[in-house]
Short mmCIF file of C-alpha atoms in Angstrom, two decimals:
data_model
loop_
_atom_site.label_atom_id
_atom_site.label_comp_id
_atom_site.label_asym_id
_atom_site.label_seq_id
_atom_site.Cartn_x
_atom_site.Cartn_y
_atom_site.Cartn_z
CA MET A 1 -0.09 0.16 0.00
CA LYS A 2 1.49 3.33 -1.11
CA ILE A 3 0.20 6.67 0.17
CA ALA A 4 1.58 9.98 -0.60
CA ILE A 5 1.12 13.11 1.69
CA LEU A 6 -0.02 16.53 -0.13
CA ILE A 7 0.66 19.52 1.97
CA LEU A 8 -1.20 22.54 0.79
CA ALA A 9 0.68 25.71 1.41
CA ALA A 10 -0.07 27.89 -1.75
CA GLY A 11 -2.45 30.73 -0.19
CA GLU A 12 -1.65 34.33 0.00
CA SER A 13 -3.04 34.84 3.53
CA LYS A 14 -3.84 38.53 3.26
CA ARG A 15 -5.30 38.74 6.75
CA MET A 16 -1.70 37.95 8.28
CA LYS A 17 1.15 40.24 9.11
CA GLY A 18 3.75 38.70 6.67
CA ILE A 19 3.76 35.29 4.97
CA LYS A 20 1.77 32.82 6.95
CA GLN A 21 3.74 29.85 5.96
CA LEU A 22 6.93 31.44 7.42
CA LEU A 23 5.43 32.58 10.72
CA PRO A 24 7.42 31.26 13.86
CA TRP A 25 6.27 28.01 15.43
CA LYS A 26 8.35 26.41 18.10
CA ASN A 27 11.86 25.88 16.62
CA THR A 28 10.64 26.26 12.95
CA THR A 29 7.76 27.76 11.06
CA LEU A 30 4.04 26.93 10.61
CA LEU A 31 4.86 25.14 7.42
CA GLY A 32 8.08 23.76 8.76
CA ASN A 33 6.13 22.19 11.63
CA THR A 34 3.53 20.62 9.37
CA ILE A 35 6.22 19.08 7.30
CA GLU A 36 8.04 17.71 10.31
CA GLN A 37 4.95 16.05 11.52
CA ALA A 38 4.38 14.42 8.16
CA ILE A 39 7.95 13.31 8.11
CA GLN A 40 7.50 11.68 11.41
CA SER A 41 4.42 9.69 10.17
CA LYS A 42 4.20 6.46 8.33
CA VAL A 43 4.27 7.99 4.90
CA ASN A 44 7.60 8.52 3.05
CA ASP A 45 6.58 10.44 0.08
CA ILE A 46 5.66 13.96 0.80
CA PHE A 47 4.78 16.76 -1.62
CA VAL A 48 4.22 20.51 -0.85
CA VAL A 49 2.10 22.70 -3.10
CA LEU A 50 3.38 26.27 -3.04
CA GLY A 51 1.96 29.21 -4.92
CA ALA A 52 1.88 32.78 -3.57
CA ASN A 53 5.33 33.89 -2.37
CA ALA A 54 6.69 30.40 -3.60
CA ASN A 55 10.17 32.17 -4.28
CA GLN A 56 10.39 33.07 -0.63
CA ILE A 57 8.95 29.89 0.97
CA ALA A 58 10.68 27.22 -1.08
CA PRO A 59 14.33 28.02 0.11
CA ALA A 60 12.94 27.71 3.73
CA ILE A 61 12.07 24.09 3.23
CA THR A 62 14.87 22.79 0.94
CA HIS A 63 16.55 21.03 3.91
CA TYR A 64 13.52 18.76 4.29
CA LYS A 65 12.97 15.52 2.33
CA VAL A 66 9.92 16.84 0.41
CA GLN A 67 9.06 17.54 -3.26
CA ILE A 68 7.74 20.93 -4.10
CA ILE A 69 4.93 21.43 -6.64
CA GLU A 70 4.30 24.94 -7.77
CA ASN A 71 0.83 26.02 -8.49
CA LYS A 72 0.93 29.07 -10.82
CA ASN A 73 -2.91 29.41 -10.63
CA TRP A 74 -2.98 29.55 -6.90
CA LYS A 75 -5.39 32.43 -6.84
CA ASN A 76 -8.09 30.08 -8.18
CA GLY A 77 -8.28 28.76 -4.58
CA LEU A 78 -7.58 25.62 -2.52
CA GLY A 79 -9.44 23.19 -4.77
CA ASN A 80 -7.11 24.20 -7.71
CA SER A 81 -3.85 23.65 -5.63
CA ILE A 82 -5.28 20.11 -4.74
CA ALA A 83 -6.02 19.55 -8.60
CA ARG A 84 -2.42 20.67 -9.23
CA GLY A 85 -0.99 18.45 -6.78
CA VAL A 86 -3.07 15.31 -7.75
CA ASN A 87 -2.36 15.88 -11.27
CA PHE A 88 1.45 15.94 -10.54
CA LEU A 89 1.09 12.75 -8.48
CA ASN A 90 -0.85 10.97 -11.27
CA LYS A 91 1.97 11.76 -13.74
CA ASN A 92 4.61 10.41 -11.17
CA GLN A 93 6.01 7.11 -11.92
CA GLN A 94 5.05 6.07 -8.44
CA LYS A 95 1.47 4.66 -8.49
CA TYR A 96 -0.09 5.76 -5.20
CA ASP A 97 -3.12 3.99 -3.66
CA ALA A 98 -4.14 7.09 -1.84
CA ILE A 99 -3.45 10.55 -0.96
CA LEU A 100 -3.51 12.12 2.40
CA ILE A 101 -4.34 15.82 2.10
CA ILE A 102 -3.17 18.04 4.85
CA LEU A 103 -3.26 21.91 5.31
CA ALA A 104 -0.22 24.01 6.24
CA ASP A 105 -1.98 25.91 8.97
CA GLN A 106 -3.22 23.51 11.45
CA PRO A 107 -0.08 23.41 13.84
CA LEU A 108 -1.66 21.41 16.62
CA ILE A 109 -2.09 18.20 14.45
CA ASN A 110 0.55 15.79 15.04
CA ALA A 111 2.10 12.71 13.31
CA SER A 112 -0.06 10.34 15.54
CA HIS A 113 -3.35 11.85 14.05
CA TYR A 114 -1.93 11.29 10.61
CA ASN A 115 -0.97 7.70 11.46
CA LEU A 116 -4.47 7.00 12.91
CA LEU A 117 -5.88 8.20 9.62
CA ILE A 118 -3.51 5.76 7.70
CA ASP A 119 -4.28 2.92 10.13
CA LYS A 120 -8.04 3.28 9.49
CA TYR A 121 -7.47 3.31 5.70
CA SER A 122 -5.38 0.25 5.99
CA GLN A 123 -7.97 -1.56 7.71
CA LYS A 124 -10.23 -0.66 4.68
CA LYS A 125 -12.72 1.12 6.70
CA ALA A 126 -13.81 3.38 3.74
CA LYS A 127 -12.39 4.99 0.51
CA ILE A 128 -12.27 8.24 2.40
CA ILE A 129 -10.89 8.53 5.80
CA ALA A 130 -11.70 12.02 7.23
CA SER A 131 -10.95 14.00 10.40
CA GLU A 132 -14.07 15.15 12.27
CA THR A 133 -15.13 18.49 13.51
CA ASN A 134 -18.79 19.18 14.70
CA ASN A 135 -19.97 15.90 13.34
CA SER A 136 -18.69 16.88 9.86
CA PRO A 137 -15.88 15.50 7.95
CA CYS A 138 -12.94 17.78 7.17
CA VAL A 139 -9.12 17.60 6.24
CA PRO A 140 -6.69 16.12 7.12
CA ALA A 141 -8.35 13.31 5.11
CA ILE A 142 -7.00 10.25 3.12
CA PHE A 143 -8.63 9.89 -0.45
CA ASP A 144 -8.33 6.43 -2.14
CA ALA A 145 -7.31 6.38 -5.88
CA VAL A 146 -10.74 6.05 -6.97
CA TYR A 147 -11.31 9.91 -6.12
CA PHE A 148 -8.32 11.07 -7.71
CA GLU A 149 -10.42 11.94 -11.01
CA LYS A 150 -12.70 13.93 -8.76
CA LEU A 151 -9.96 15.62 -7.02
CA VAL A 152 -8.23 16.79 -10.29
CA GLN A 153 -11.67 18.65 -11.19
CA LEU A 154 -11.75 20.82 -8.12
CA ASN A 155 -11.24 24.56 -9.00
CA HIS A 156 -12.53 26.78 -6.23
CA ASP A 157 -11.77 27.79 -2.73
CA LYS A 158 -13.56 25.05 -0.82
CA GLY A 159 -10.99 22.45 -1.30
CA ALA A 160 -12.07 18.84 -0.96
CA LYS A 161 -15.08 19.80 1.27
CA GLU A 162 -17.71 19.26 -1.43
CA ILE A 163 -16.43 15.68 -2.03
CA LEU A 164 -16.59 14.96 1.71
CA ILE A 165 -20.04 16.32 2.01
CA ALA A 166 -21.42 14.88 -1.21
CA ASP A 167 -20.04 11.35 -0.59
CA GLN A 168 -20.43 11.44 3.14
CA LYS A 169 -21.74 7.89 3.15
CA GLU A 170 -18.43 6.77 1.70
CA VAL A 171 -16.49 8.63 4.52
CA TYR A 172 -15.16 7.17 7.70
CA MET A 173 -14.84 9.99 10.28
CA LEU A 174 -12.14 9.62 12.64
CA HIS A 175 -12.88 10.95 16.21
CA SER A 176 -9.77 12.29 17.84
CA ASN A 177 -8.78 14.46 20.65
CA VAL A 178 -6.50 16.44 18.39
CA ASN A 179 -7.21 20.15 17.90
CA LEU A 180 -7.89 20.83 14.40
CA LEU A 181 -7.93 24.75 14.58
CA ASP A 182 -6.57 26.32 11.52
CA VAL A 183 -4.80 29.63 11.71
CA ASP A 184 -6.65 32.10 9.43
CA THR A 185 -6.18 35.45 11.09
CA GLN A 186 -3.39 37.30 12.92
CA SER A 187 -5.30 37.29 16.13
CA ALA A 188 -5.95 33.54 15.90
CA TYR A 189 -2.15 32.99 15.16
CA GLU A 190 -1.01 35.30 18.07
CA LYS A 191 -3.49 33.38 20.37
CA ILE A 192 -2.62 29.98 19.53
CA TYR A 193 1.12 30.79 19.38
CA ASP A 194 1.10 32.24 22.88
CA SER A 195 -0.41 29.04 24.12
CA PHE A 196 1.39 26.45 22.17
CA GLY A 197 3.87 27.71 19.66
CA LYS A 198 6.75 29.16 21.67
CA GLY A 199 8.43 25.82 22.14
#
């Protein structure tokens, strides 16, 4: 069974002071923390989709064992970045059974949560294994290869949410104690950083 991790880090984050992906988090950055947790998971092949500010972000992650995918159409939204990433993986010589989609701005999610998702997929619980918030499926989520065709058709800012909702009976939701909070504003970042991000 071969799974790839796709980290989405292409957004511009207009509501933040500076480049969100490069904001400090512990001894690294928000994106660096996400990459480090992905590296500690059971998955070996990790890809990062960059878009806005890619020329500044890419040099900051070159020391990690990840492959960068640039999305020049990042302004078309999260869905477009997913499509770009999945298209890239489809053309890769490696044939992946599934993709674990991760956001770069959920710093409280750790490798253990990713591994729980992977374990549920390995147990063939469903074709989609999603995290759960307020009784609703969300990312991080694993999508079986049967969903790759739908993923490459995404082209808006809702990401994979429409697939998770439309095909909810095909989704296994993982109930976990992990905090799925995503950092979307400067105030949210400052609050969560003060509590958890100082190292």
